[in-house]
Every structure is written in structure tokens, then in C-alpha cells.
Amino acid sequence: MKTNRRQFIKSMSALGVMGVSYPLLSACGTKNGNEYLNEKITKIEIFRYDINIPRYFSWGTWHNRQHLFIKISSGNFYGWTETPASKNNPDFKPTAWVNYLKQFKGLTIGEAQKILASEQVLGSKRSLKMLESLDMALLDLSGRLQNKSAVELLGLRGTKSVPGLYCILDKDEKKVREEAEKSIEQNLAHHLKFKMYGDEKVDMKLLKTIRGVLGDEAVVISDVNKGYKKWKSLDQLKGILNRLSANGLNAIEDPANLKTKQWIQLQEMVGDLTLIPDAPMRPAWKGIKTMQKGMGHIYNLHPSTMGSLTHTAKLAHKVKEIGAKVMIGDDSLVGPACSAWQQIAIGVGATWVEAIEKKEDSKLYLECLQSTATKKDANGYYSYQPKPGFGVELDTNRLKKVSALYIEV
């Protein structure tokens, strides 16, 4: 099926997907015009990468995780993506992923983009992780086909390096102290995030432990995952947050389950403490419509929940328009998606990026990594040299060997 640009845009508009609008459609490159849209997807590969390091949250524990690295090829060109597909399931089989991805094999890039965009809408029943993962792979592949960076295709222009955000997911005081010390060793102690658990006594102890290690200069952020549940008024919640702020907390994500007006009121009540809306931003096409000025000073764009990198870029622009800042969060990513989100963070001028490779979790991945467009500088900031697509190059033969499962769709 041969699809020219006018026909393709017309079909997209008929679906009502944000007007025309996919940045890839307007990009031209080494393929003449939009010729790349007619290139077929010839191969799809899945690598299951396992992590067996516990991570603790207010709502439960990840004892182990099963991530999927996915490579989508068009002849000699390819795109990489990553998704955390399962937790606490060491026998996980990615059957649903295989069934989802196989429909794209043999399609042109344009046809695949059309299916994807038709599901990146309000009311979509498709998994956000599936949509976002495919989006990343197709964006990477399209950039390589056109010899253009994915950041350029997304219309992002930021170039300044962004601080990495070290994250601690543990409630054991001794382990939290050890992790804070590791952040110093890895030159990431300037920005540190830790999980809180909705228990002020426990959370205060962890905060004081971290401040005891890092001192007063570091920016310390927490994420409670809406964990504070027993408050009966905003004044009561304000009291908890102000006590945490007085002991050195700079910012807090999703302190409780709040409505939009409550976000705005609470931010006014807690003064210099920065509130960071996260859950209200998901997915990106909904966040664009529902976010409002004053909900916080920084808004979190969280990988695996945005559903669309195109809408993520638009959401970031909207945050900037209301005079707030953007942060790029994490879904405990360990592989190729880290570099992709670092590039997006730089492109949108984020205040920090949490999606960074982890020394322990990413160890086997890093042994397979040949080159990437981003790098961690000596000061713990992440910088970027544009490459086609997202620019991750992996030794796939070695990756097969370290993967728990390999499937060619």
C-alpha cells in the first residue's frame, strides 16, 4: 500500500487525532520527502531483561522486575525501546506483547503510525506502556531512516545539560544512608529523590538520615505516591508538609489524592515547598486538557504513563507556558529508554531527569552498550550529542546471551 503525505494526513485527521499532528509527518531527510513512511517493518525482536533487586514503595514491594527491550527493524535500520513489563513474576511470558506487536510486522512506517495515533486518544483502552513503547521505537526508527535526531523530530530545541536525579527506593534507615553515600560516590548527590511511605514518623526519619549524609546544599525531593491518606483537612496535610519542609525537604510528588482545586490551594499554603503533580498528568493527552496553573511549581512527566512522546512534548510546552518547570521522572528504567528520556529532558529544558542508568540494575545492559547520544558528565549532569533517532547502539548478540528470554515476533 503506497500512501502519499496528503492521503496520510487526511486519514489522520479523519480519526480526530489532535488535528494532523504527528511531528514525524512533517520531517524530511535523506529519504526524499516522506518516502520513509513507505518503508516496511521487516523484523521485531523482544529481549526480556530481568532485575532481581528489591525496590520498596508505600503501596508494596518489587522483589524482582522483568523489562522488555524491543527492537523494531526496517531492513538495516532499527529503533529501540524499553518497557517494565512485569513485577514479581520471574516466569513472565510476554504473550500480550507478542500479540500486540505482531500486527505491525509487514506494515509500512506510515501504516504503523496511523494505527498508533488512532489509539493515542482520550478513552483509549490500550495499555499506555504499549503505546509509549511502540511510539519510542517508531520515532527512533524514523529518525535513523531520515538521518535526524528524535529530539528534532519532536520539535524540541533545548541543548543544555540536565542534572541526573538519584532515587532511593527503600525504607530501611541503614540502607537509605548507604544509598545516599552511593549518590555522593556517583557524583549525583546534588539532586536526590527518595520514597516516602505516608507515615510521618518514618518519612521524617528517612529525610533526616539523607540530610545527615548530603548536608544542606543538595536538592532533596520525595515521592509519596499519594501515600498520606489519614488527613481530614488541607490544614492537617499542610502541617505534615511544613514539618517535612522545615527539616530540609525541597519538593514532594503526589503527597495525597488531591483534586485540582486542592492542589492549587495546598501549593499556596505550603509556601516554598514545591508540589509536583505526577498522577494528574497521565496520560499526556489527558494532562494537556486537565492540568492548571498553580497546582505545583514543577510538573512530572513520568515514563510509561505518558502514552505518547508527541503529546509529552506538547504537554511540556504547556507547562512552560504557565511559568512552571518540567521534570522527567522514571519507571525504574535501566536500558535504552533511559537515554531516550534523557534526550527529551534536555530537549524540554527539564529541571532534572530521573530516568538514568542504574549502576546495579543496568550492569548487564551497560556491558552490551556500544554507544549512545547521551552521557553522564563528571558533575552528574547529562549532556547530549545528536545522533540519528535516539542513537543507542547495542551488541544484540551479547544482549541475547544476558537476556532471560529472546523472541522474534
mmCIF file of C-alpha atoms in Angstrom:
data_model
loop_
_atom_site.group_PDB
_atom_site.id
_atom_site.type_symbol
_atom_site.label_atom_id
_atom_site.label_comp_id
_atom_site.label_asym_id
_atom_site.label_seq_id
_atom_site.Cartn_x
_atom_site.Cartn_y
_atom_site.Cartn_z
ATOM 1 C CA MET A 1 0.000 0.000 0.000
ATOM 2 C CA LYS A 2 1.532 3.282 -1.130
ATOM 3 C CA THR A 3 0.499 6.338 0.888
ATOM 4 C CA ASN A 4 1.475 9.866 -0.022
ATOM 5 C CA ARG A 5 1.709 12.693 2.505
ATOM 6 C CA ARG A 6 -1.663 14.285 1.688
ATOM 7 C CA GLN A 7 -3.536 10.992 1.844
ATOM 8 C CA PHE A 8 -1.857 10.053 5.108
ATOM 9 C CA ILE A 9 -2.572 13.365 6.827
ATOM 10 C CA LYS A 10 -6.173 13.239 5.606
ATOM 11 C CA SER A 11 -6.621 9.791 7.131
ATOM 12 C CA MET A 12 -5.121 11.007 10.407
ATOM 13 C CA SER A 13 -7.496 13.984 10.509
ATOM 14 C CA ALA A 14 -10.450 11.700 9.911
ATOM 15 C CA LEU A 15 -9.513 9.937 13.135
ATOM 16 C CA GLY A 16 -9.651 13.220 15.016
ATOM 17 C CA VAL A 17 -6.177 12.792 16.490
ATOM 18 C CA MET A 18 -5.130 16.320 17.524
ATOM 19 C CA GLY A 19 -5.708 17.689 14.045
ATOM 20 C CA VAL A 20 -2.977 16.447 11.756
ATOM 21 C CA SER A 21 -0.307 16.338 14.013
ATOM 22 C CA TYR A 22 2.488 13.942 14.303
ATOM 23 C CA PRO A 23 5.869 15.680 14.041
ATOM 24 C CA LEU A 24 7.299 12.774 12.080
ATOM 25 C CA LEU A 25 4.955 13.552 9.211
ATOM 26 C CA SER A 26 6.450 16.950 8.502
ATOM 27 C CA ALA A 27 10.071 15.890 8.703
ATOM 28 C CA CYS A 28 12.156 15.439 5.592
ATOM 29 C CA GLY A 29 15.558 13.833 5.435
ATOM 30 C CA THR A 30 17.821 11.593 3.431
ATOM 31 C CA LYS A 31 14.727 9.785 2.200
ATOM 32 C CA ASN A 32 13.109 12.132 -0.312
ATOM 33 C CA GLY A 33 10.059 13.924 1.109
ATOM 34 C CA ASN A 34 8.111 11.478 3.229
ATOM 35 C CA GLU A 35 9.460 8.458 1.430
ATOM 36 C CA TYR A 36 10.471 6.886 4.724
ATOM 37 C CA LEU A 37 6.773 6.411 5.568
ATOM 38 C CA ASN A 38 6.633 3.726 2.867
ATOM 39 C CA GLU A 39 9.470 1.682 4.392
ATOM 40 C CA LYS A 40 8.185 -1.608 5.804
ATOM 41 C CA ILE A 41 8.729 -3.067 9.252
ATOM 42 C CA THR A 42 10.619 -6.267 8.492
ATOM 43 C CA LYS A 43 11.590 -7.590 11.922
ATOM 44 C CA ILE A 44 10.505 -7.247 15.564
ATOM 45 C CA GLU A 45 12.630 -8.693 18.399
ATOM 46 C CA ILE A 46 11.918 -8.906 22.126
ATOM 47 C CA PHE A 47 14.619 -9.329 24.796
ATOM 48 C CA ARG A 48 13.490 -9.979 28.383
ATOM 49 C CA TYR A 49 15.927 -8.300 30.751
ATOM 50 C CA ASP A 50 15.497 -9.308 34.413
ATOM 51 C CA ILE A 51 16.401 -7.296 37.518
ATOM 52 C CA ASN A 52 16.446 -9.043 40.885
ATOM 53 C CA ILE A 53 16.998 -6.108 43.220
ATOM 54 C CA PRO A 54 14.111 -5.279 45.616
ATOM 55 C CA ARG A 55 12.539 -1.824 45.493
ATOM 56 C CA TYR A 56 10.153 -0.595 48.195
ATOM 57 C CA PHE A 57 7.126 1.689 47.791
ATOM 58 C CA SER A 58 4.359 2.943 50.082
ATOM 59 C CA TRP A 59 1.943 0.507 48.420
ATOM 60 C CA GLY A 60 4.156 -2.596 48.214
ATOM 61 C CA THR A 61 7.472 -4.132 47.155
ATOM 62 C CA TRP A 62 9.048 -5.091 43.849
ATOM 63 C CA HIS A 63 11.117 -8.166 44.654
ATOM 64 C CA ASN A 64 12.095 -8.590 41.001
ATOM 65 C CA ARG A 65 11.244 -6.993 37.646
ATOM 66 C CA GLN A 66 11.009 -8.170 34.069
ATOM 67 C CA HIS A 67 11.766 -5.483 31.479
ATOM 68 C CA LEU A 68 11.407 -5.856 27.732
ATOM 69 C CA PHE A 69 13.901 -4.348 25.317
ATOM 70 C CA ILE A 70 12.257 -4.249 21.891
ATOM 71 C CA LYS A 71 13.995 -3.750 18.541
ATOM 72 C CA ILE A 72 11.878 -2.873 15.501
ATOM 73 C CA SER A 73 13.709 -3.058 12.175
ATOM 74 C CA SER A 74 13.141 -1.866 8.638
ATOM 75 C CA GLY A 75 15.842 -3.546 6.603
ATOM 76 C CA ASN A 76 19.169 -2.366 8.039
ATOM 77 C CA PHE A 77 17.552 0.428 10.074
ATOM 78 C CA TYR A 78 16.046 -0.112 13.523
ATOM 79 C CA GLY A 79 14.591 1.506 16.588
ATOM 80 C CA TRP A 80 14.950 0.536 20.255
ATOM 81 C CA THR A 81 12.525 0.845 23.119
ATOM 82 C CA GLU A 82 12.152 -0.466 26.667
ATOM 83 C CA THR A 83 9.246 -1.140 28.977
ATOM 84 C CA PRO A 84 8.941 -2.520 32.530
ATOM 85 C CA ALA A 85 6.510 -5.284 31.590
ATOM 86 C CA SER A 86 6.098 -7.239 34.835
ATOM 87 C CA LYS A 87 6.967 -7.280 38.524
ATOM 88 C CA ASN A 88 7.339 -10.174 40.954
ATOM 89 C CA ASN A 89 6.824 -12.654 38.136
ATOM 90 C CA PRO A 90 10.123 -14.400 37.279
ATOM 91 C CA ASP A 91 8.323 -16.777 34.883
ATOM 92 C CA PHE A 92 6.751 -13.926 32.914
ATOM 93 C CA LYS A 93 5.966 -14.651 29.260
ATOM 94 C CA PRO A 94 5.282 -11.574 27.113
ATOM 95 C CA THR A 95 2.350 -13.151 25.264
ATOM 96 C CA ALA A 96 0.251 -9.978 25.237
ATOM 97 C CA TRP A 97 3.197 -8.003 23.894
ATOM 98 C CA VAL A 98 3.827 -10.514 21.115
ATOM 99 C CA ASN A 99 0.158 -10.389 20.126
ATOM 100 C CA TYR A 100 0.190 -6.591 20.124
ATOM 101 C CA LEU A 101 3.411 -6.190 18.176
ATOM 102 C CA LYS A 102 2.836 -8.824 15.524
ATOM 103 C CA GLN A 103 0.118 -6.724 13.869
ATOM 104 C CA PHE A 104 2.801 -4.197 12.916
ATOM 105 C CA LYS A 105 5.158 -6.602 11.191
ATOM 106 C CA GLY A 106 4.979 -6.082 7.426
ATOM 107 C CA LEU A 107 3.258 -2.695 7.701
ATOM 108 C CA THR A 108 4.847 0.481 6.405
ATOM 109 C CA ILE A 109 6.028 3.077 8.912
ATOM 110 C CA GLY A 110 3.104 5.245 7.831
ATOM 111 C CA GLU A 111 0.560 2.495 8.396
ATOM 112 C CA ALA A 112 2.021 1.716 11.818
ATOM 113 C CA GLN A 113 1.935 5.398 12.780
ATOM 114 C CA LYS A 114 -1.699 5.593 11.722
ATOM 115 C CA ILE A 115 -2.722 2.665 13.961
ATOM 116 C CA LEU A 116 -0.706 4.059 16.860
ATOM 117 C CA ALA A 117 -2.132 7.574 16.593
ATOM 118 C CA SER A 118 -5.686 6.227 16.434
ATOM 119 C CA GLU A 119 -5.214 4.790 19.944
ATOM 120 C CA GLN A 120 -3.417 7.779 21.487
ATOM 121 C CA VAL A 121 -6.683 9.497 22.339
ATOM 122 C CA LEU A 122 -8.981 10.133 25.300
ATOM 123 C CA GLY A 123 -10.883 6.967 26.127
ATOM 124 C CA SER A 124 -8.276 4.660 24.627
ATOM 125 C CA LYS A 125 -8.342 1.169 26.107
ATOM 126 C CA ARG A 126 -4.825 0.265 25.007
ATOM 127 C CA SER A 127 -2.088 -0.041 27.630
ATOM 128 C CA LEU A 128 -0.158 3.227 27.951
ATOM 129 C CA LYS A 129 3.055 1.230 28.152
ATOM 130 C CA MET A 130 2.347 -0.466 24.834
ATOM 131 C CA LEU A 131 1.509 2.814 23.115
ATOM 132 C CA GLU A 132 4.502 4.646 24.530
ATOM 133 C CA SER A 133 6.933 1.815 23.818
ATOM 134 C CA LEU A 134 5.865 1.478 20.204
ATOM 135 C CA ASP A 135 5.959 5.259 19.839
ATOM 136 C CA MET A 136 9.563 5.366 21.062
ATOM 137 C CA ALA A 137 10.692 2.561 18.758
ATOM 138 C CA LEU A 138 8.995 4.057 15.694
ATOM 139 C CA LEU A 139 10.384 7.502 16.483
ATOM 140 C CA ASP A 140 13.876 6.042 16.841
ATOM 141 C CA LEU A 141 13.493 4.084 13.587
ATOM 142 C CA SER A 142 12.059 7.070 11.694
ATOM 143 C CA GLY A 143 14.915 9.286 12.847
ATOM 144 C CA ARG A 144 17.512 6.800 11.676
ATOM 145 C CA LEU A 145 15.775 6.429 8.304
ATOM 146 C CA GLN A 146 15.855 10.210 7.857
ATOM 147 C CA ASN A 147 19.258 10.806 9.485
ATOM 148 C CA LYS A 148 17.604 13.124 12.003
ATOM 149 C CA SER A 149 17.552 13.075 15.780
ATOM 150 C CA ALA A 150 14.360 12.053 17.545
ATOM 151 C CA VAL A 151 14.550 15.284 19.568
ATOM 152 C CA GLU A 152 14.459 17.289 16.356
ATOM 153 C CA LEU A 153 11.503 15.272 15.073
ATOM 154 C CA LEU A 154 9.657 16.055 18.308
ATOM 155 C CA GLY A 155 10.262 19.773 17.755
ATOM 156 C CA LEU A 156 12.342 20.159 20.929
ATOM 157 C CA ARG A 157 15.155 22.697 20.932
ATOM 158 C CA GLY A 158 16.800 22.565 24.340
ATOM 159 C CA THR A 159 20.520 21.783 24.387
ATOM 160 C CA LYS A 160 21.704 22.464 27.948
ATOM 161 C CA SER A 161 22.768 19.544 30.123
ATOM 162 C CA VAL A 162 20.320 18.427 32.817
ATOM 163 C CA PRO A 163 21.129 17.179 36.339
ATOM 164 C CA GLY A 164 20.571 13.499 36.991
ATOM 165 C CA LEU A 165 18.265 12.656 39.894
ATOM 166 C CA TYR A 166 19.424 9.802 42.115
ATOM 167 C CA CYS A 167 16.498 7.830 43.523
ATOM 168 C CA ILE A 168 16.325 5.749 46.715
ATOM 169 C CA LEU A 169 13.590 3.118 46.996
ATOM 170 C CA ASP A 170 13.995 1.692 50.480
ATOM 171 C CA LYS A 171 12.571 2.295 53.954
ATOM 172 C CA ASP A 172 15.392 0.720 55.958
ATOM 173 C CA GLU A 173 17.313 3.604 57.547
ATOM 174 C CA LYS A 174 20.700 1.894 57.214
ATOM 175 C CA LYS A 175 20.155 1.111 53.523
ATOM 176 C CA VAL A 176 18.909 4.624 52.860
ATOM 177 C CA ARG A 177 22.098 6.004 54.383
ATOM 178 C CA GLU A 178 24.179 3.657 52.235
ATOM 179 C CA GLU A 179 22.290 4.726 49.113
ATOM 180 C CA ALA A 180 22.775 8.407 49.937
ATOM 181 C CA GLU A 181 26.501 7.727 50.261
ATOM 182 C CA LYS A 182 26.437 6.000 46.860
ATOM 183 C CA SER A 183 24.918 9.131 45.354
ATOM 184 C CA ILE A 184 27.997 11.023 46.503
ATOM 185 C CA GLU A 185 30.309 8.384 45.004
ATOM 186 C CA GLN A 186 28.459 8.655 41.680
ATOM 187 C CA ASN A 187 28.523 12.492 41.648
ATOM 188 C CA LEU A 188 24.727 12.597 41.854
ATOM 189 C CA ALA A 189 24.333 13.974 45.373
ATOM 190 C CA HIS A 190 23.282 17.428 44.102
ATOM 191 C CA HIS A 191 19.751 16.128 43.381
ATOM 192 C CA LEU A 192 18.291 13.165 45.284
ATOM 193 C CA LYS A 193 14.812 11.705 45.473
ATOM 194 C CA PHE A 194 13.560 9.161 48.000
ATOM 195 C CA LYS A 195 10.328 7.317 48.529
ATOM 196 C CA MET A 196 8.143 8.271 51.459
ATOM 197 C CA TYR A 197 5.576 5.919 52.928
ATOM 198 C CA GLY A 198 2.712 8.049 54.203
ATOM 199 C CA ASP A 199 3.842 7.685 57.826
ATOM 200 C CA GLU A 200 5.242 10.991 59.070
ATOM 201 C CA LYS A 201 7.454 9.404 61.700
ATOM 202 C CA VAL A 202 9.066 7.013 59.206
ATOM 203 C CA ASP A 203 9.312 9.654 56.484
ATOM 204 C CA MET A 204 10.899 12.206 58.812
ATOM 205 C CA LYS A 205 13.493 9.674 59.930
ATOM 206 C CA LEU A 206 14.464 8.932 56.329
ATOM 207 C CA LEU A 207 14.613 12.634 55.465
ATOM 208 C CA LYS A 208 16.883 13.395 58.412
ATOM 209 C CA THR A 209 19.096 10.441 57.511
ATOM 210 C CA ILE A 210 19.531 11.762 53.965
ATOM 211 C CA ARG A 211 20.178 15.331 55.083
ATOM 212 C CA GLY A 212 22.723 13.997 57.553
ATOM 213 C CA VAL A 213 24.664 12.461 54.674
ATOM 214 C CA LEU A 214 24.198 15.143 52.000
ATOM 215 C CA GLY A 215 24.243 18.311 54.077
ATOM 216 C CA ASP A 216 22.193 21.415 53.363
ATOM 217 C CA GLU A 217 23.059 22.211 49.743
ATOM 218 C CA ALA A 218 21.537 19.234 47.921
ATOM 219 C CA VAL A 219 18.053 19.405 46.430
ATOM 220 C CA VAL A 220 16.015 16.690 48.156
ATOM 221 C CA ILE A 221 12.725 15.510 46.680
ATOM 222 C CA SER A 222 10.303 12.860 47.898
ATOM 223 C CA ASP A 223 7.512 10.857 46.294
ATOM 224 C CA VAL A 224 4.698 9.554 48.472
ATOM 225 C CA ASN A 225 2.604 8.033 45.661
ATOM 226 C CA LYS A 226 -0.491 9.654 47.287
ATOM 227 C CA GLY A 227 0.519 7.845 50.493
ATOM 228 C CA TYR A 228 -0.806 10.393 53.033
ATOM 229 C CA LYS A 229 -4.387 9.223 53.499
ATOM 230 C CA LYS A 230 -5.472 9.976 57.088
ATOM 231 C CA TRP A 231 -5.732 13.780 56.864
ATOM 232 C CA LYS A 232 -9.198 15.291 57.283
ATOM 233 C CA SER A 233 -8.448 18.823 56.089
ATOM 234 C CA LEU A 234 -5.882 20.597 53.950
ATOM 235 C CA ASP A 235 -4.690 22.361 57.095
ATOM 236 C CA GLN A 236 -3.808 18.997 58.593
ATOM 237 C CA LEU A 237 -1.947 17.943 55.431
ATOM 238 C CA LYS A 238 -0.263 21.354 55.348
ATOM 239 C CA GLY A 239 1.050 20.753 58.871
ATOM 240 C CA ILE A 240 2.694 17.476 57.837
ATOM 241 C CA LEU A 241 4.284 19.037 54.754
ATOM 242 C CA ASN A 242 5.505 22.119 56.595
ATOM 243 C CA ARG A 243 7.231 19.971 59.224
ATOM 244 C CA LEU A 244 8.947 17.995 56.461
ATOM 245 C CA SER A 245 9.927 21.235 54.734
ATOM 246 C CA ALA A 246 11.373 22.621 57.971
ATOM 247 C CA ASN A 247 13.645 19.575 58.135
ATOM 248 C CA GLY A 248 15.047 20.016 54.650
ATOM 249 C CA LEU A 249 12.539 18.701 52.103
ATOM 250 C CA ASN A 250 12.566 20.844 48.945
ATOM 251 C CA ALA A 251 9.837 19.223 46.875
ATOM 252 C CA ILE A 252 7.251 16.450 47.070
ATOM 253 C CA GLU A 253 5.416 14.434 44.403
ATOM 254 C CA ASP A 254 1.790 13.396 44.817
ATOM 255 C CA PRO A 255 1.597 13.835 48.616
ATOM 256 C CA ALA A 256 -2.035 12.714 48.677
ATOM 257 C CA ASN A 257 -5.030 12.037 46.490
ATOM 258 C CA LEU A 258 -5.954 15.623 45.606
ATOM 259 C CA LYS A 259 -8.447 17.302 43.316
ATOM 260 C CA THR A 260 -7.256 20.125 41.077
ATOM 261 C CA LYS A 261 -8.531 22.885 43.394
ATOM 262 C CA GLN A 262 -6.903 21.179 46.377
ATOM 263 C CA TRP A 263 -3.555 21.050 44.539
ATOM 264 C CA ILE A 264 -3.753 24.793 43.922
ATOM 265 C CA GLN A 265 -4.838 25.615 47.469
ATOM 266 C CA LEU A 266 -2.203 23.376 49.047
ATOM 267 C CA GLN A 267 0.624 24.851 46.960
ATOM 268 C CA GLU A 268 -0.409 28.311 48.169
ATOM 269 C CA MET A 269 -0.478 27.050 51.764
ATOM 270 C CA VAL A 270 2.965 25.411 51.882
ATOM 271 C CA GLY A 271 4.997 28.354 50.617
ATOM 272 C CA ASP A 272 8.488 27.474 49.436
ATOM 273 C CA LEU A 273 7.889 23.723 49.421
ATOM 274 C CA THR A 274 7.402 22.711 45.793
ATOM 275 C CA LEU A 275 4.484 20.439 44.992
ATOM 276 C CA ILE A 276 4.984 18.173 41.973
ATOM 277 C CA PRO A 277 1.831 16.839 40.301
ATOM 278 C CA ASP A 278 2.517 13.443 38.738
ATOM 279 C CA ALA A 279 -0.657 11.330 38.610
ATOM 280 C CA PRO A 280 -2.780 14.230 37.251
ATOM 281 C CA MET A 281 -0.534 14.416 34.175
ATOM 282 C CA ARG A 282 -1.288 10.890 32.957
ATOM 283 C CA PRO A 283 -1.609 10.173 30.083
ATOM 284 C CA ALA A 284 -0.107 13.149 28.273
ATOM 285 C CA TRP A 285 -3.123 13.784 26.039
ATOM 286 C CA LYS A 286 -5.321 13.977 29.140
ATOM 287 C CA GLY A 287 -2.782 16.027 31.105
ATOM 288 C CA ILE A 288 -2.796 18.680 28.378
ATOM 289 C CA LYS A 289 -6.512 19.214 28.976
ATOM 290 C CA THR A 290 -6.696 18.862 32.767
ATOM 291 C CA MET A 291 -3.544 20.496 34.190
ATOM 292 C CA GLN A 292 -3.914 24.004 35.557
ATOM 293 C CA LYS A 293 -1.604 26.769 36.648
ATOM 294 C CA GLY A 294 -0.766 26.767 40.340
ATOM 295 C CA MET A 295 -1.048 23.022 41.004
ATOM 296 C CA GLY A 296 2.690 22.983 41.674
ATOM 297 C CA HIS A 297 5.944 24.677 40.740
ATOM 298 C CA ILE A 298 7.221 21.587 38.868
ATOM 299 C CA TYR A 299 5.199 19.071 36.837
ATOM 300 C CA ASN A 300 6.364 15.467 36.433
ATOM 301 C CA LEU A 301 6.253 13.794 33.030
ATOM 302 C CA HIS A 302 6.531 10.145 34.028
ATOM 303 C CA PRO A 303 7.810 7.471 31.601
ATOM 304 C CA SER A 304 5.476 4.526 30.956
ATOM 305 C CA THR A 305 2.433 6.682 31.732
ATOM 306 C CA MET A 306 2.533 9.373 29.037
ATOM 307 C CA GLY A 307 1.440 7.050 26.229
ATOM 308 C CA SER A 308 2.772 9.354 23.513
ATOM 309 C CA LEU A 309 6.071 11.182 23.104
ATOM 310 C CA THR A 310 4.424 13.666 20.755
ATOM 311 C CA HIS A 311 1.833 14.625 23.350
ATOM 312 C CA THR A 312 4.556 14.636 26.007
ATOM 313 C CA ALA A 313 6.406 17.338 24.068
ATOM 314 C CA LYS A 314 3.166 19.340 23.785
ATOM 315 C CA LEU A 315 2.485 18.884 27.486
ATOM 316 C CA ALA A 316 5.980 20.132 28.335
ATOM 317 C CA HIS A 317 5.397 23.236 26.211
ATOM 318 C CA LYS A 318 2.127 23.894 28.050
ATOM 319 C CA VAL A 319 3.852 23.617 31.443
ATOM 320 C CA LYS A 320 6.431 26.161 30.317
ATOM 321 C CA GLU A 321 3.690 28.473 29.038
ATOM 322 C CA ILE A 322 2.143 28.731 32.522
ATOM 323 C CA GLY A 323 5.509 29.649 34.028
ATOM 324 C CA ALA A 324 6.206 26.301 35.722
ATOM 325 C CA LYS A 325 9.041 23.803 35.324
ATOM 326 C CA VAL A 326 9.179 20.262 33.968
ATOM 327 C CA MET A 327 10.852 17.228 35.486
ATOM 328 C CA ILE A 328 11.303 13.902 33.729
ATOM 329 C CA GLY A 329 10.530 11.047 36.093
ATOM 330 C CA ASP A 330 11.314 7.363 35.879
ATOM 331 C CA ASP A 331 9.729 3.938 35.884
ATOM 332 C CA SER A 332 12.895 2.316 37.239
ATOM 333 C CA LEU A 333 14.160 2.135 33.652
ATOM 334 C CA VAL A 334 17.529 0.501 33.122
ATOM 335 C CA GLY A 335 18.170 0.333 29.369
ATOM 336 C CA PRO A 336 17.647 2.144 26.053
ATOM 337 C CA ALA A 337 14.673 4.168 27.290
ATOM 338 C CA CYS A 338 16.970 5.944 29.777
ATOM 339 C CA SER A 339 18.909 7.692 27.021
ATOM 340 C CA ALA A 340 15.704 8.498 25.125
ATOM 341 C CA TRP A 341 14.160 10.202 28.158
ATOM 342 C CA GLN A 342 17.416 11.995 28.938
ATOM 343 C CA GLN A 343 17.288 13.463 25.434
ATOM 344 C CA ILE A 344 13.670 14.509 25.922
ATOM 345 C CA ALA A 345 14.649 16.076 29.276
ATOM 346 C CA ILE A 346 17.376 18.109 27.588
ATOM 347 C CA GLY A 347 15.059 18.997 24.718
ATOM 348 C CA VAL A 348 12.343 20.369 27.039
ATOM 349 C CA GLY A 349 14.822 22.051 29.394
ATOM 350 C CA ALA A 350 13.815 19.909 32.372
ATOM 351 C CA THR A 351 14.898 20.867 35.867
ATOM 352 C CA TRP A 352 16.243 17.305 36.317
ATOM 353 C CA VAL A 353 15.957 13.814 34.848
ATOM 354 C CA GLU A 354 15.283 10.758 36.984
ATOM 355 C CA ALA A 355 15.424 8.217 34.126
ATOM 356 C CA ILE A 356 19.105 7.407 34.354
ATOM 357 C CA GLU A 357 21.040 4.157 34.059
ATOM 358 C CA LYS A 358 21.489 2.481 37.451
ATOM 359 C CA LYS A 359 24.867 1.080 38.445
ATOM 360 C CA GLU A 360 23.482 -2.251 39.705
ATOM 361 C CA ASP A 361 20.239 -2.656 37.749
ATOM 362 C CA SER A 362 21.772 -1.643 34.411
ATOM 363 C CA LYS A 363 25.026 -3.580 34.804
ATOM 364 C CA LEU A 364 24.414 -6.248 32.129
ATOM 365 C CA TYR A 365 22.792 -3.726 29.789
ATOM 366 C CA LEU A 366 25.802 -1.429 30.033
ATOM 367 C CA GLU A 367 28.049 -4.328 29.078
ATOM 368 C CA CYS A 368 26.056 -4.594 25.822
ATOM 369 C CA LEU A 369 26.000 -0.854 25.158
ATOM 370 C CA GLN A 370 28.315 0.218 22.331
ATOM 371 C CA SER A 371 27.436 3.913 22.107
ATOM 372 C CA THR A 372 24.710 6.392 22.943
ATOM 373 C CA ALA A 373 23.804 10.005 22.231
ATOM 374 C CA THR A 374 23.805 10.993 25.908
ATOM 375 C CA LYS A 375 26.495 10.829 28.529
ATOM 376 C CA LYS A 376 26.829 11.459 32.215
ATOM 377 C CA ASP A 377 29.358 14.234 32.758
ATOM 378 C CA ALA A 378 31.752 14.399 35.699
ATOM 379 C CA ASN A 379 29.395 16.762 37.555
ATOM 380 C CA GLY A 380 26.482 14.310 37.395
ATOM 381 C CA TYR A 381 24.664 16.213 34.660
ATOM 382 C CA TYR A 382 23.548 14.537 31.433
ATOM 383 C CA SER A 383 24.574 16.033 28.106
ATOM 384 C CA TYR A 384 23.706 15.204 24.527
ATOM 385 C CA GLN A 385 25.353 14.978 21.112
ATOM 386 C CA PRO A 386 22.651 14.498 18.447
ATOM 387 C CA LYS A 387 22.610 11.212 16.555
ATOM 388 C CA PRO A 388 20.005 9.753 14.185
ATOM 389 C CA GLY A 389 16.945 8.644 16.129
ATOM 390 C CA PHE A 390 17.755 8.212 19.806
ATOM 391 C CA GLY A 391 21.200 6.904 18.876
ATOM 392 C CA VAL A 392 21.501 3.844 21.151
ATOM 393 C CA GLU A 393 23.777 1.144 19.686
ATOM 394 C CA LEU A 394 23.763 -2.304 21.294
ATOM 395 C CA ASP A 395 25.612 -5.568 20.779
ATOM 396 C CA THR A 396 22.497 -7.654 20.139
ATOM 397 C CA ASN A 397 24.350 -10.981 20.216
ATOM 398 C CA ARG A 398 25.617 -10.217 23.693
ATOM 399 C CA LEU A 399 22.205 -8.918 24.714
ATOM 400 C CA LYS A 400 20.657 -12.239 23.675
ATOM 401 C CA LYS A 401 23.079 -14.058 25.958
ATOM 402 C CA VAL A 402 22.285 -11.965 29.033
ATOM 403 C CA SER A 403 18.531 -11.917 28.386
ATOM 404 C CA ALA A 404 16.254 -14.357 30.209
ATOM 405 C CA LEU A 405 14.170 -14.772 27.043
ATOM 406 C CA TYR A 406 14.508 -13.847 23.356
ATOM 407 C CA ILE A 407 11.595 -13.845 20.912
ATOM 408 C CA GLU A 408 11.446 -12.885 17.250
ATOM 409 C CA VAL A 409 7.846 -11.885 16.576
#
